[in-house]
Amino acid sequence: MQEEEPPSVPARDSSLIRPYARTGGRTAARHDLRLETLLSTDEERLYRANNDQAAMMRLCLQPRSVAEISALMKIPLGVTRVLLSDLITLNLVAVHEPGDKPNMALLERVLSGLRRL
């Protein structure tokens, strides 16, 4: 006979919380956050945040994009934008908007890499 595996206990995951509960029913962000918008923070600001905010802010200790934060937190993009907008309003994260002109050298390297695939 084969031993039965113990039932797995679901880990507390941010994806188990309903999106409307995280945002208090809000669906629109106060700030226009594009997928590629970078956000960052420092450790000093972490102490002013509550638990939910601190988890998102820890990701921003290194500059990260809105899309990356959404994926790492495993929450929908719209919810991420609302929550990040709250952090911006509270001055807990800094926003780094990309410039108007694309970095041509970077685009050339990306194109070269895609051609090698």
Short mmCIF file of N, CA, C and O in Angstrom, two decimals:
data_model
loop_
_atom_site.label_atom_id
_atom_site.label_comp_id
_atom_site.label_asym_id
_atom_site.label_seq_id
_atom_site.Cartn_x
_atom_site.Cartn_y
_atom_site.Cartn_z
N MET A 1 0.82 -1.20 0.00
CA MET A 1 0.00 0.00 0.00
C MET A 1 0.86 1.25 0.00
O MET A 1 1.91 1.28 0.60
N GLN A 2 0.34 2.23 -0.66
CA GLN A 2 1.05 3.49 -0.76
C GLN A 2 0.56 4.43 0.34
O GLN A 2 -0.63 4.50 0.63
N GLU A 3 1.52 5.12 0.98
CA GLU A 3 1.14 6.04 2.04
C GLU A 3 0.43 7.25 1.45
O GLU A 3 0.78 7.72 0.39
N GLU A 4 -0.58 7.68 2.18
CA GLU A 4 -1.31 8.87 1.73
C GLU A 4 -0.55 10.11 2.17
O GLU A 4 -0.02 10.17 3.28
N GLU A 5 -0.52 11.06 1.29
CA GLU A 5 0.11 12.33 1.63
C GLU A 5 -0.86 13.14 2.47
O GLU A 5 -2.06 13.14 2.22
N PRO A 6 -0.32 13.87 3.46
CA PRO A 6 -1.22 14.71 4.26
C PRO A 6 -1.82 15.79 3.38
O PRO A 6 -1.18 16.26 2.44
N PRO A 7 -3.06 16.18 3.64
CA PRO A 7 -3.68 17.23 2.82
C PRO A 7 -2.88 18.52 2.95
O PRO A 7 -2.44 18.88 4.04
N SER A 8 -2.68 19.15 1.82
CA SER A 8 -1.91 20.39 1.86
C SER A 8 -2.77 21.52 2.39
O SER A 8 -3.94 21.65 2.06
N VAL A 9 -2.16 22.30 3.23
CA VAL A 9 -2.84 23.46 3.81
C VAL A 9 -2.56 24.64 2.91
O VAL A 9 -1.40 24.93 2.60
N PRO A 10 -3.60 25.31 2.41
CA PRO A 10 -3.35 26.44 1.52
C PRO A 10 -2.59 27.54 2.25
O PRO A 10 -2.92 27.89 3.39
N ALA A 11 -1.56 28.03 1.62
CA ALA A 11 -0.79 29.11 2.20
C ALA A 11 -1.59 30.40 2.11
O ALA A 11 -2.41 30.58 1.23
N ARG A 12 -1.32 31.29 3.05
CA ARG A 12 -1.97 32.60 2.97
C ARG A 12 -1.36 33.33 1.81
O ARG A 12 -0.19 33.65 1.80
N ASP A 13 -2.15 33.54 0.82
CA ASP A 13 -1.67 34.12 -0.42
C ASP A 13 -2.48 35.38 -0.69
O ASP A 13 -3.68 35.44 -0.44
N SER A 14 -1.80 36.39 -1.22
CA SER A 14 -2.51 37.65 -1.50
C SER A 14 -3.61 37.45 -2.53
O SER A 14 -4.53 38.24 -2.61
N SER A 15 -3.53 36.39 -3.33
CA SER A 15 -4.55 36.17 -4.34
C SER A 15 -5.85 35.65 -3.74
O SER A 15 -6.87 35.60 -4.42
N LEU A 16 -5.84 35.24 -2.47
CA LEU A 16 -7.05 34.74 -1.83
C LEU A 16 -7.97 35.87 -1.35
O LEU A 16 -9.12 35.64 -1.03
N ILE A 17 -7.44 37.08 -1.31
CA ILE A 17 -8.23 38.23 -0.86
C ILE A 17 -8.92 38.82 -2.07
O ILE A 17 -8.32 39.05 -3.11
N ARG A 18 -10.23 39.06 -1.96
CA ARG A 18 -10.99 39.63 -3.06
C ARG A 18 -10.46 41.02 -3.41
O ARG A 18 -10.16 41.82 -2.53
N PRO A 19 -10.35 41.31 -4.71
CA PRO A 19 -9.80 42.60 -5.12
C PRO A 19 -10.55 43.80 -4.55
O PRO A 19 -9.94 44.78 -4.12
N TYR A 20 -11.88 43.73 -4.50
CA TYR A 20 -12.63 44.88 -3.99
C TYR A 20 -12.38 45.09 -2.49
O TYR A 20 -12.49 46.19 -1.98
N ALA A 21 -12.01 44.03 -1.79
CA ALA A 21 -11.70 44.17 -0.36
C ALA A 21 -10.37 44.89 -0.18
O ALA A 21 -10.20 45.69 0.75
N ARG A 22 -9.43 44.64 -1.07
CA ARG A 22 -8.11 45.29 -0.99
C ARG A 22 -8.20 46.79 -1.28
O ARG A 22 -7.46 47.57 -0.71
N THR A 23 -9.09 47.16 -2.17
CA THR A 23 -9.16 48.57 -2.59
C THR A 23 -10.31 49.33 -1.94
O THR A 23 -10.50 50.50 -2.24
N GLY A 24 -11.05 48.68 -1.08
CA GLY A 24 -12.20 49.34 -0.46
C GLY A 24 -13.29 49.64 -1.47
O GLY A 24 -14.03 50.60 -1.32
N GLY A 25 -13.38 48.84 -2.52
CA GLY A 25 -14.41 49.03 -3.54
C GLY A 25 -14.03 50.00 -4.64
O GLY A 25 -14.77 50.18 -5.60
N ARG A 26 -12.87 50.62 -4.52
CA ARG A 26 -12.45 51.60 -5.54
C ARG A 26 -11.91 50.87 -6.77
O ARG A 26 -11.26 49.84 -6.65
N THR A 27 -12.20 51.41 -7.93
CA THR A 27 -11.72 50.79 -9.17
C THR A 27 -10.82 51.72 -9.97
O THR A 27 -10.18 51.27 -10.92
N ALA A 28 -10.77 52.98 -9.61
CA ALA A 28 -9.96 53.95 -10.36
C ALA A 28 -8.82 54.46 -9.49
O ALA A 28 -9.01 54.81 -8.33
N ALA A 29 -7.63 54.50 -10.08
CA ALA A 29 -6.46 55.03 -9.39
C ALA A 29 -6.45 56.55 -9.51
O ALA A 29 -6.94 57.11 -10.49
N ARG A 30 -5.89 57.21 -8.52
CA ARG A 30 -5.80 58.67 -8.55
C ARG A 30 -4.69 59.16 -9.48
O ARG A 30 -4.69 60.30 -9.89
N HIS A 31 -3.74 58.28 -9.74
CA HIS A 31 -2.60 58.63 -10.60
C HIS A 31 -2.62 57.75 -11.84
O HIS A 31 -3.03 56.61 -11.79
N ASP A 32 -2.15 58.32 -12.94
CA ASP A 32 -2.09 57.57 -14.19
C ASP A 32 -0.80 56.75 -14.18
O ASP A 32 0.29 57.29 -14.36
N LEU A 33 -0.93 55.45 -13.94
CA LEU A 33 0.23 54.57 -13.86
C LEU A 33 0.23 53.62 -15.05
O LEU A 33 -0.65 52.79 -15.19
N ARG A 34 1.23 53.79 -15.92
CA ARG A 34 1.38 52.90 -17.07
C ARG A 34 2.11 51.64 -16.63
O ARG A 34 2.73 51.60 -15.56
N LEU A 35 2.03 50.61 -17.44
CA LEU A 35 2.68 49.34 -17.12
C LEU A 35 4.17 49.50 -16.86
O LEU A 35 4.74 48.85 -15.99
N GLU A 36 4.81 50.37 -17.62
CA GLU A 36 6.26 50.52 -17.54
C GLU A 36 6.72 51.55 -16.52
O GLU A 36 7.92 51.74 -16.32
N THR A 37 5.79 52.23 -15.85
CA THR A 37 6.16 53.23 -14.85
C THR A 37 6.93 52.55 -13.72
O THR A 37 6.50 51.54 -13.17
N LEU A 38 8.09 53.13 -13.39
CA LEU A 38 8.92 52.57 -12.32
C LEU A 38 8.61 53.27 -11.01
O LEU A 38 8.39 54.48 -10.96
N LEU A 39 8.63 52.47 -9.94
CA LEU A 39 8.42 53.01 -8.60
C LEU A 39 9.54 52.52 -7.70
O LEU A 39 10.07 51.41 -7.89
N SER A 40 9.91 53.34 -6.73
CA SER A 40 10.94 52.94 -5.78
C SER A 40 10.64 53.55 -4.42
O SER A 40 9.83 54.48 -4.31
N THR A 41 11.30 53.03 -3.41
CA THR A 41 11.17 53.56 -2.06
C THR A 41 12.46 53.26 -1.32
O THR A 41 13.37 52.63 -1.85
N ASP A 42 12.54 53.71 -0.08
CA ASP A 42 13.69 53.38 0.76
C ASP A 42 13.19 52.78 2.06
O ASP A 42 12.01 52.85 2.38
N GLU A 43 14.10 52.18 2.80
CA GLU A 43 13.71 51.45 4.01
C GLU A 43 13.10 52.36 5.07
O GLU A 43 12.28 51.91 5.86
N GLU A 44 13.51 53.62 5.11
CA GLU A 44 12.96 54.54 6.10
C GLU A 44 11.45 54.71 5.96
O GLU A 44 10.74 54.87 6.95
N ARG A 45 10.97 54.68 4.74
CA ARG A 45 9.53 54.85 4.50
C ARG A 45 8.73 53.60 4.87
O ARG A 45 7.53 53.69 5.10
N LEU A 46 9.37 52.45 4.90
CA LEU A 46 8.67 51.20 5.25
C LEU A 46 8.02 51.27 6.62
O LEU A 46 6.98 50.68 6.85
N TYR A 47 8.64 51.99 7.52
CA TYR A 47 8.14 52.05 8.90
C TYR A 47 6.86 52.86 9.02
O TYR A 47 6.16 52.77 10.02
N ARG A 48 6.53 53.64 8.01
CA ARG A 48 5.29 54.44 8.04
C ARG A 48 4.12 53.72 7.39
O ARG A 48 3.02 54.24 7.34
N ALA A 49 4.36 52.52 6.87
CA ALA A 49 3.33 51.79 6.13
C ALA A 49 2.68 50.71 7.00
O ALA A 49 3.29 50.20 7.93
N ASN A 50 1.42 50.37 6.65
CA ASN A 50 0.79 49.24 7.33
C ASN A 50 1.27 47.95 6.67
O ASN A 50 2.02 47.97 5.71
N ASN A 51 0.82 46.80 7.17
CA ASN A 51 1.33 45.51 6.68
C ASN A 51 1.13 45.31 5.19
O ASN A 51 2.03 44.87 4.49
N ASP A 52 -0.08 45.58 4.69
CA ASP A 52 -0.35 45.39 3.26
C ASP A 52 0.52 46.31 2.41
O ASP A 52 1.06 45.92 1.38
N GLN A 53 0.65 47.54 2.84
CA GLN A 53 1.45 48.50 2.09
C GLN A 53 2.92 48.12 2.13
O GLN A 53 3.63 48.22 1.14
N ALA A 54 3.39 47.66 3.28
CA ALA A 54 4.80 47.32 3.44
C ALA A 54 5.20 46.17 2.52
O ALA A 54 6.31 46.17 1.97
N ALA A 55 4.32 45.21 2.32
CA ALA A 55 4.63 44.09 1.42
C ALA A 55 4.87 44.60 0.00
O ALA A 55 5.82 44.17 -0.66
N MET A 56 4.06 45.52 -0.44
CA MET A 56 4.21 46.08 -1.78
C MET A 56 5.44 46.98 -1.84
O MET A 56 6.19 46.97 -2.82
N MET A 57 5.69 47.70 -0.78
CA MET A 57 6.83 48.61 -0.74
C MET A 57 8.16 47.87 -0.71
O MET A 57 9.14 48.35 -1.26
N ARG A 58 8.19 46.69 -0.08
CA ARG A 58 9.44 45.92 -0.06
C ARG A 58 9.90 45.58 -1.48
O ARG A 58 11.08 45.52 -1.75
N LEU A 59 8.93 45.36 -2.36
CA LEU A 59 9.28 45.11 -3.76
C LEU A 59 9.90 46.34 -4.40
O LEU A 59 10.68 46.23 -5.34
N CYS A 60 9.53 47.50 -3.89
CA CYS A 60 10.00 48.77 -4.48
C CYS A 60 11.34 49.23 -3.90
O CYS A 60 11.79 50.32 -4.23
N LEU A 61 11.95 48.42 -3.05
CA LEU A 61 13.27 48.79 -2.56
C LEU A 61 14.26 48.83 -3.72
O LEU A 61 15.26 49.53 -3.67
N GLN A 62 13.98 48.07 -4.76
CA GLN A 62 14.67 48.18 -6.04
C GLN A 62 13.63 48.74 -7.01
O GLN A 62 12.46 48.36 -6.93
N PRO A 63 14.01 49.64 -7.89
CA PRO A 63 13.01 50.17 -8.83
C PRO A 63 12.33 49.04 -9.60
O PRO A 63 12.98 48.15 -10.13
N ARG A 64 10.99 49.05 -9.59
CA ARG A 64 10.20 48.03 -10.28
C ARG A 64 9.07 48.70 -11.04
O ARG A 64 8.56 49.73 -10.64
N SER A 65 8.65 48.03 -12.11
CA SER A 65 7.54 48.55 -12.90
C SER A 65 6.21 48.14 -12.28
O SER A 65 6.15 47.20 -11.48
N VAL A 66 5.17 48.83 -12.66
CA VAL A 66 3.82 48.52 -12.19
C VAL A 66 3.47 47.08 -12.56
O VAL A 66 2.94 46.32 -11.73
N ALA A 67 3.79 46.68 -13.78
CA ALA A 67 3.47 45.32 -14.24
C ALA A 67 4.22 44.28 -13.41
O ALA A 67 3.65 43.24 -13.04
N GLU A 68 5.47 44.55 -13.09
CA GLU A 68 6.28 43.62 -12.31
C GLU A 68 5.72 43.48 -10.89
O GLU A 68 5.64 42.37 -10.36
N ILE A 69 5.34 44.58 -10.30
CA ILE A 69 4.78 44.54 -8.94
C ILE A 69 3.49 43.74 -8.94
O ILE A 69 3.26 42.91 -8.06
N SER A 70 2.65 43.97 -9.93
CA SER A 70 1.39 43.23 -10.04
C SER A 70 1.65 41.73 -10.13
O SER A 70 0.99 40.93 -9.45
N ALA A 71 2.60 41.34 -10.96
CA ALA A 71 2.90 39.91 -11.13
C ALA A 71 3.48 39.31 -9.86
O ALA A 71 3.08 38.21 -9.46
N LEU A 72 4.40 40.00 -9.22
CA LEU A 72 5.03 39.46 -8.02
C LEU A 72 4.07 39.38 -6.84
O LEU A 72 4.17 38.48 -6.01
N MET A 73 3.13 40.33 -6.78
CA MET A 73 2.14 40.32 -5.69
C MET A 73 0.98 39.37 -5.99
O MET A 73 0.17 39.10 -5.12
N LYS A 74 0.89 38.92 -7.25
CA LYS A 74 -0.19 38.03 -7.69
C LYS A 74 -1.57 38.65 -7.48
O LYS A 74 -2.49 38.03 -6.97
N ILE A 75 -1.65 39.93 -7.84
CA ILE A 75 -2.94 40.63 -7.78
C ILE A 75 -3.20 41.28 -9.14
O ILE A 75 -2.26 41.59 -9.87
N PRO A 76 -4.46 41.48 -9.49
CA PRO A 76 -4.79 42.07 -10.79
C PRO A 76 -4.17 43.46 -10.98
O PRO A 76 -3.96 44.20 -10.01
N LEU A 77 -3.90 43.79 -12.22
CA LEU A 77 -3.24 45.05 -12.55
C LEU A 77 -4.04 46.27 -12.07
O LEU A 77 -3.49 47.22 -11.53
N GLY A 78 -5.36 46.24 -12.24
CA GLY A 78 -6.19 47.36 -11.79
C GLY A 78 -6.10 47.58 -10.29
O GLY A 78 -6.02 48.72 -9.82
N VAL A 79 -6.09 46.50 -9.54
CA VAL A 79 -5.96 46.59 -8.08
C VAL A 79 -4.58 47.14 -7.72
O VAL A 79 -4.44 48.00 -6.85
N THR A 80 -3.56 46.66 -8.42
CA THR A 80 -2.20 47.14 -8.16
C THR A 80 -2.11 48.64 -8.39
O THR A 80 -1.51 49.36 -7.59
N ARG A 81 -2.72 49.11 -9.46
CA ARG A 81 -2.68 50.55 -9.75
C ARG A 81 -3.35 51.36 -8.64
O ARG A 81 -2.86 52.41 -8.25
N VAL A 82 -4.49 50.89 -8.14
CA VAL A 82 -5.18 51.61 -7.06
C VAL A 82 -4.32 51.63 -5.80
O VAL A 82 -4.16 52.68 -5.16
N LEU A 83 -3.74 50.49 -5.44
CA LEU A 83 -2.93 50.41 -4.23
C LEU A 83 -1.64 51.23 -4.35
O LEU A 83 -1.24 51.92 -3.41
N LEU A 84 -1.01 51.18 -5.52
CA LEU A 84 0.19 52.00 -5.72
C LEU A 84 -0.15 53.48 -5.72
O LEU A 84 0.63 54.30 -5.21
N SER A 85 -1.29 53.83 -6.26
CA SER A 85 -1.73 55.22 -6.24
C SER A 85 -1.88 55.72 -4.81
O SER A 85 -1.52 56.86 -4.50
N ASP A 86 -2.39 54.86 -3.94
CA ASP A 86 -2.49 55.22 -2.51
C ASP A 86 -1.11 55.48 -1.92
O ASP A 86 -0.91 56.44 -1.16
N LEU A 87 -0.14 54.62 -2.26
CA LEU A 87 1.22 54.79 -1.75
C LEU A 87 1.85 56.08 -2.25
O LEU A 87 2.58 56.75 -1.52
N ILE A 88 1.56 56.44 -3.49
CA ILE A 88 2.08 57.70 -4.05
C ILE A 88 1.47 58.88 -3.32
O ILE A 88 2.17 59.82 -2.95
N THR A 89 0.16 58.84 -3.09
CA THR A 89 -0.53 59.92 -2.38
C THR A 89 0.03 60.10 -0.97
O THR A 89 0.17 61.23 -0.49
N LEU A 90 0.37 58.99 -0.32
CA LEU A 90 0.94 59.04 1.04
C LEU A 90 2.43 59.35 1.04
O LEU A 90 3.06 59.38 2.09
N ASN A 91 3.01 59.57 -0.15
CA ASN A 91 4.43 59.86 -0.31
C ASN A 91 5.31 58.72 0.24
O ASN A 91 6.35 58.97 0.83
N LEU A 92 4.87 57.49 0.03
CA LEU A 92 5.63 56.33 0.49
C LEU A 92 6.45 55.70 -0.62
O LEU A 92 7.37 54.92 -0.36
N VAL A 93 6.13 56.00 -1.87
CA VAL A 93 6.93 55.54 -3.01
C VAL A 93 7.18 56.71 -3.95
O VAL A 93 6.38 57.64 -4.02
N ALA A 94 8.28 56.64 -4.66
CA ALA A 94 8.61 57.66 -5.65
C ALA A 94 8.32 57.11 -7.04
O ALA A 94 8.54 55.93 -7.31
N VAL A 95 7.82 57.96 -7.91
CA VAL A 95 7.47 57.58 -9.28
C VAL A 95 8.57 58.06 -10.22
O VAL A 95 9.01 59.20 -10.14
N HIS A 96 8.98 57.16 -11.11
CA HIS A 96 9.99 57.49 -12.12
C HIS A 96 9.37 57.24 -13.48
O HIS A 96 9.33 56.12 -13.97
N GLU A 97 8.85 58.30 -14.08
CA GLU A 97 8.20 58.19 -15.39
C GLU A 97 9.26 58.04 -16.46
O GLU A 97 10.29 58.72 -16.42
N PRO A 98 9.01 57.18 -17.43
CA PRO A 98 9.96 57.08 -18.53
C PRO A 98 9.96 58.36 -19.35
O PRO A 98 8.96 59.07 -19.40
N GLY A 99 11.08 58.66 -19.98
CA GLY A 99 11.19 59.87 -20.79
C GLY A 99 10.30 59.78 -22.03
O GLY A 99 9.81 58.72 -22.39
N ASP A 100 10.09 60.92 -22.66
CA ASP A 100 9.26 60.95 -23.86
C ASP A 100 9.90 60.21 -25.02
O ASP A 100 9.24 59.59 -25.82
N LYS A 101 11.22 60.30 -25.13
CA LYS A 101 11.92 59.66 -26.24
C LYS A 101 12.48 58.31 -25.77
O LYS A 101 13.09 58.21 -24.71
N PRO A 102 12.29 57.28 -26.57
CA PRO A 102 12.84 55.97 -26.19
C PRO A 102 14.36 55.96 -26.31
O PRO A 102 14.94 56.69 -27.11
N ASN A 103 14.99 55.16 -25.51
CA ASN A 103 16.43 55.00 -25.56
C ASN A 103 16.75 54.12 -26.77
O ASN A 103 16.52 52.92 -26.76
N MET A 104 17.28 54.73 -27.82
CA MET A 104 17.51 54.02 -29.08
C MET A 104 18.54 52.91 -28.93
O MET A 104 18.43 51.85 -29.54
N ALA A 105 19.55 53.12 -28.12
CA ALA A 105 20.58 52.09 -27.93
C ALA A 105 19.96 50.85 -27.29
O ALA A 105 20.25 49.72 -27.69
N LEU A 106 19.11 51.07 -26.31
CA LEU A 106 18.43 49.94 -25.67
C LEU A 106 17.52 49.22 -26.66
O LEU A 106 17.51 47.99 -26.72
N LEU A 107 16.77 49.97 -27.45
CA LEU A 107 15.88 49.36 -28.44
C LEU A 107 16.67 48.55 -29.47
O LEU A 107 16.23 47.47 -29.88
N GLU A 108 17.83 49.03 -29.86
CA GLU A 108 18.67 48.30 -30.81
C GLU A 108 19.16 46.98 -30.19
O GLU A 108 19.19 45.95 -30.86
N ARG A 109 19.54 47.01 -28.92
CA ARG A 109 20.00 45.79 -28.24
C ARG A 109 18.86 44.79 -28.13
O ARG A 109 19.06 43.59 -28.31
N VAL A 110 17.65 45.26 -27.81
CA VAL A 110 16.49 44.37 -27.72
C VAL A 110 16.19 43.75 -29.08
O VAL A 110 15.97 42.54 -29.19
N LEU A 111 16.21 44.57 -30.12
CA LEU A 111 15.96 44.07 -31.47
C LEU A 111 17.00 43.04 -31.88
O LEU A 111 16.68 42.00 -32.45
N SER A 112 18.24 43.32 -31.56
CA SER A 112 19.32 42.38 -31.87
C SER A 112 19.11 41.06 -31.14
O SER A 112 19.28 39.97 -31.72
N GLY A 113 18.71 41.13 -29.88
CA GLY A 113 18.45 39.92 -29.10
C GLY A 113 17.28 39.13 -29.65
O GLY A 113 17.31 37.90 -29.70
N LEU A 114 16.24 39.83 -30.11
CA LEU A 114 15.08 39.15 -30.68
C LEU A 114 15.44 38.46 -31.99
O LEU A 114 14.95 37.36 -32.28
N ARG A 115 16.30 39.06 -32.76
CA ARG A 115 16.71 38.45 -34.03
C ARG A 115 17.52 37.18 -33.81
O ARG A 115 17.48 36.27 -34.62
N ARG A 116 18.27 37.15 -32.69
CA ARG A 116 19.07 35.95 -32.40
C ARG A 116 18.20 34.78 -31.95
O ARG A 116 18.65 33.66 -31.96
N LEU A 117 16.98 35.03 -31.53
CA LEU A 117 16.10 33.94 -31.07
C LEU A 117 15.70 33.04 -32.15
O LEU A 117 15.52 32.81 -33.10
#
